[in-house]
PDB file of C-alpha atoms in Angstrom:
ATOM      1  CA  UNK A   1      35.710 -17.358  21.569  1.00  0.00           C
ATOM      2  CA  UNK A   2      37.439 -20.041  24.138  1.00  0.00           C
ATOM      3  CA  UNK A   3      36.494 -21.724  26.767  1.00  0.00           C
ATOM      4  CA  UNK A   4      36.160 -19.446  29.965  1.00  0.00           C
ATOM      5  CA  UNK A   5      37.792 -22.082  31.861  1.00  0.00           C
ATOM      6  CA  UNK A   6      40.838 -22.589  29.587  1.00  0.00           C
ATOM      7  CA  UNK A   7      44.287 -20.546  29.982  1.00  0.00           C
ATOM      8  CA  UNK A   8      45.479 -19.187  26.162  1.00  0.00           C
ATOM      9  CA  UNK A   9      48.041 -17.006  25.062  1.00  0.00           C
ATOM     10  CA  UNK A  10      49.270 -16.418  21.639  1.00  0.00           C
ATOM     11  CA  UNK A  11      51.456 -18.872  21.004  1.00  0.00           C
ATOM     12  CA  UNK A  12      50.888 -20.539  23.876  1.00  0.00           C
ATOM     13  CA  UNK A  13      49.712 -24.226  24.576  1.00  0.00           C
ATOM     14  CA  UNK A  14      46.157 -24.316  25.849  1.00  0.00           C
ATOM     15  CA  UNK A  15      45.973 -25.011  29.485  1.00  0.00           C
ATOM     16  CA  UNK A  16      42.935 -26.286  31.594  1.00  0.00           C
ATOM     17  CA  UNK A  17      42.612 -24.143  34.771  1.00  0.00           C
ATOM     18  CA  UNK A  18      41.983 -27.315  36.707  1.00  0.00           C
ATOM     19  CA  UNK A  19      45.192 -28.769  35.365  1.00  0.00           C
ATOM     20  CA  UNK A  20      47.664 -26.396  36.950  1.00  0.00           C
ATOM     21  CA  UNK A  21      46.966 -27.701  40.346  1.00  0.00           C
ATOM     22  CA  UNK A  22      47.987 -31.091  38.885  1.00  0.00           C
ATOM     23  CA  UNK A  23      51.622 -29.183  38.287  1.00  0.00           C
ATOM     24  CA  UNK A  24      51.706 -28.560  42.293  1.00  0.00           C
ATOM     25  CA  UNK A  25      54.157 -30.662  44.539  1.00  0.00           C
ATOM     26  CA  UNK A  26      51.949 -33.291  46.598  1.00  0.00           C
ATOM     27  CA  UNK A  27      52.983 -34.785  50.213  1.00  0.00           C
ATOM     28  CA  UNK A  28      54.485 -32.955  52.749  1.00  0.00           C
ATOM     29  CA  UNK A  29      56.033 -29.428  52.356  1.00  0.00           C
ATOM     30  CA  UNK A  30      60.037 -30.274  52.739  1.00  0.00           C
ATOM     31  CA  UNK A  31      61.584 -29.013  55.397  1.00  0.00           C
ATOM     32  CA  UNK A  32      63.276 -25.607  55.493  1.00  0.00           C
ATOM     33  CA  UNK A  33      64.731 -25.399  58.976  1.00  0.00           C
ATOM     34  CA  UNK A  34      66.492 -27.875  61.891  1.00  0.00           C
ATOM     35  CA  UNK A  35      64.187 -30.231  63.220  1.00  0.00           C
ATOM     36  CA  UNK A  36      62.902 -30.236  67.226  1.00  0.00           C
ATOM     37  CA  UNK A  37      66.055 -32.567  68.297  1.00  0.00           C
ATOM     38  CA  UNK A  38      68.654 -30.892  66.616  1.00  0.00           C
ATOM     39  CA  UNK A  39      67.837 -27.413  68.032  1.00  0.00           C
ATOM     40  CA  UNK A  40      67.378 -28.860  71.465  1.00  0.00           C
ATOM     41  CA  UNK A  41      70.821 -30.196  71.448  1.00  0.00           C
ATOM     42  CA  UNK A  42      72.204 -26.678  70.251  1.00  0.00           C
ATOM     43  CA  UNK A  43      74.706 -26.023  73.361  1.00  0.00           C
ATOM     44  CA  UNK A  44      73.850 -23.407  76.380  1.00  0.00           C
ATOM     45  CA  UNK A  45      75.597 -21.206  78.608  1.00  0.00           C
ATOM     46  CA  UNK A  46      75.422 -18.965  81.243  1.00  0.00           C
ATOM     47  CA  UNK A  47      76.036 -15.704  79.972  1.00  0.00           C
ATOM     48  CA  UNK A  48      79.211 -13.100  81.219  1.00  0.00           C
ATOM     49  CA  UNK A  49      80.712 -10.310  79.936  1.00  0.00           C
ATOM     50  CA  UNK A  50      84.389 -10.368  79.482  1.00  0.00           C
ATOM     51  CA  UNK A  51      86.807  -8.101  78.306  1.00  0.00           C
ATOM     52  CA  UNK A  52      87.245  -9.718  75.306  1.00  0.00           C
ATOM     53  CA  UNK A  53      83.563  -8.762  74.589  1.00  0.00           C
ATOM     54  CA  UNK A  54      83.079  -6.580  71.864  1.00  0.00           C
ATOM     55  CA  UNK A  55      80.075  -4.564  71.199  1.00  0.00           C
ATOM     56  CA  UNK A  56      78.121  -7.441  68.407  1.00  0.00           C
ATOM     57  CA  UNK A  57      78.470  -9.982  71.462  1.00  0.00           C
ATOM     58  CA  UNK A  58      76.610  -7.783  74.285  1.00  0.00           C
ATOM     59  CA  UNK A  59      73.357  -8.023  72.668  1.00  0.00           C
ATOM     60  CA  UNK A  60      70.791 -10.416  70.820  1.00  0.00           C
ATOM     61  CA  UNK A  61      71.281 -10.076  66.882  1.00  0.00           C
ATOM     62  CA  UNK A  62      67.729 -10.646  66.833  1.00  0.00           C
ATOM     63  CA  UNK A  63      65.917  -8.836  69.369  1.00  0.00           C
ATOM     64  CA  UNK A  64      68.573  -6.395  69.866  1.00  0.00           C
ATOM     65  CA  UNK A  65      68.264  -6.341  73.944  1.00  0.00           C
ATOM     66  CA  UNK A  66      71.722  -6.668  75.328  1.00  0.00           C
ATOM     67  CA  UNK A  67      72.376 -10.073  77.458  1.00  0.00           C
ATOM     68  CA  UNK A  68      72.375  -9.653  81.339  1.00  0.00           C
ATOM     69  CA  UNK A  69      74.879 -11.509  83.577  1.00  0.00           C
ATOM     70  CA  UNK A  70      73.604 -15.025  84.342  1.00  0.00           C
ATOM     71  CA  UNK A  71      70.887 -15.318  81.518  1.00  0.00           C
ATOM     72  CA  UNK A  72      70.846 -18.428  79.520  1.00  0.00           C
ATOM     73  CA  UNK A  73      72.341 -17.810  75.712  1.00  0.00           C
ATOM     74  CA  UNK A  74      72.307 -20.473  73.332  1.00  0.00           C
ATOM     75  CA  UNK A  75      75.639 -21.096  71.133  1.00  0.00           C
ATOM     76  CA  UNK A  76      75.527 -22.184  67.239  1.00  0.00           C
ATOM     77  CA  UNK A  77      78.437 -23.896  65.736  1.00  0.00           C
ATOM     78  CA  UNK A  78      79.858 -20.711  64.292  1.00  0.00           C
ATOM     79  CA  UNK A  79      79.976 -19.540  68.244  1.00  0.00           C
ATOM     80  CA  UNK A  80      77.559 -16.587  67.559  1.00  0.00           C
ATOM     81  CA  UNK A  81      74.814 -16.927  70.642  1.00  0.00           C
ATOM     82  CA  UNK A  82      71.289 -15.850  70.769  1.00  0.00           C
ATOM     83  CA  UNK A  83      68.510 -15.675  73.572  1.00  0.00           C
ATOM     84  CA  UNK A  84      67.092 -19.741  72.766  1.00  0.00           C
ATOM     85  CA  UNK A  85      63.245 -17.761  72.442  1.00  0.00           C
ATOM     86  CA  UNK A  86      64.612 -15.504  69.972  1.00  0.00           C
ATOM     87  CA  UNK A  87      66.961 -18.456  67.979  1.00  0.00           C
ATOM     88  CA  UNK A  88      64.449 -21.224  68.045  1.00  0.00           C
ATOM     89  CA  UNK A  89      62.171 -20.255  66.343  1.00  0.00           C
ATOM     90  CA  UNK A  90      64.491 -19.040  63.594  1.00  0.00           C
ATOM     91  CA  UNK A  91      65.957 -22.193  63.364  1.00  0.00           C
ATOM     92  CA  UNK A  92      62.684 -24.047  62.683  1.00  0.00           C
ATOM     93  CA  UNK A  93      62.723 -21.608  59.259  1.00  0.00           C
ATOM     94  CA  UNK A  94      66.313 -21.455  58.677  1.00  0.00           C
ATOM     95  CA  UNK A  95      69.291 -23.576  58.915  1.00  0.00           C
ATOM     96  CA  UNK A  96      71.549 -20.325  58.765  1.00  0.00           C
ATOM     97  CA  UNK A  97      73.137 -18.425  61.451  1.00  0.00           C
ATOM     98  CA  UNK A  98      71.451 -14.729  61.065  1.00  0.00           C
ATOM     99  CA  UNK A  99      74.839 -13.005  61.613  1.00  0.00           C
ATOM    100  CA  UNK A 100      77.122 -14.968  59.427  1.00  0.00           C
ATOM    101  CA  UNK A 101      74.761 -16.908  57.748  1.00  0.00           C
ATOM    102  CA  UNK A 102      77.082 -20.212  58.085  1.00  0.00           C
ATOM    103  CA  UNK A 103      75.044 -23.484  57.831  1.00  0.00           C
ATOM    104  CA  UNK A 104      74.091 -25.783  61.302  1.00  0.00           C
ATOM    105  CA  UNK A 105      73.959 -28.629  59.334  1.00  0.00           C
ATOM    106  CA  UNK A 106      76.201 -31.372  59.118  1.00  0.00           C
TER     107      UNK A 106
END
């Protein structure tokens, strides 16, 4: 029988166990989301209801609490806005807005 250490299969190449790590990506992980900057300079406001409010803009798509007159909202280019603790760190994983799912990149 084979090597306990070796990787068959019929018809298969034989494969060193140790040699599959070689197959990894080295360096740094790439990135997945917007970096530190580009999040910071995301636009805020001051938050107020208007008439012209309709129900998908009276509360956080993410945490699902509804904004408060005078809290700080942070706007993405596709003018969706989010509470900046609850976009943040979705931003660092994602360069998508979660509603539309339009990109923040250039």
């Amino acid at each position: 029988m084979g090597r306990p250490d070796v990787f068959t299969a019929p018809g298969a190449l034989h494969i060193h166990f140790g040699d599959l790590f070689d197959l990894l990506p080295r360096g740094e992980p790439p990135s997945v989301g917007l970096c530190d900057n580009d999040i910071e300079r995301l636009p805020t406001m001051t938050y107020r209801k208007t008439s012209k409010s309709s129900s998908t803009d009276e509360k956080c798509a993410i945490c699902l609490s509804e904004y408060k007159t005078g809290e700080i909202v942070k706007r993405l280019r596709c003018k969706h806005f989010f509470h900046p603790e609850c976009i943040d760190p979705w931003l660092k994983t994602s360069t998508q807005c979660p509603i539309c799912r339009r990109q923040q990149t250039d």
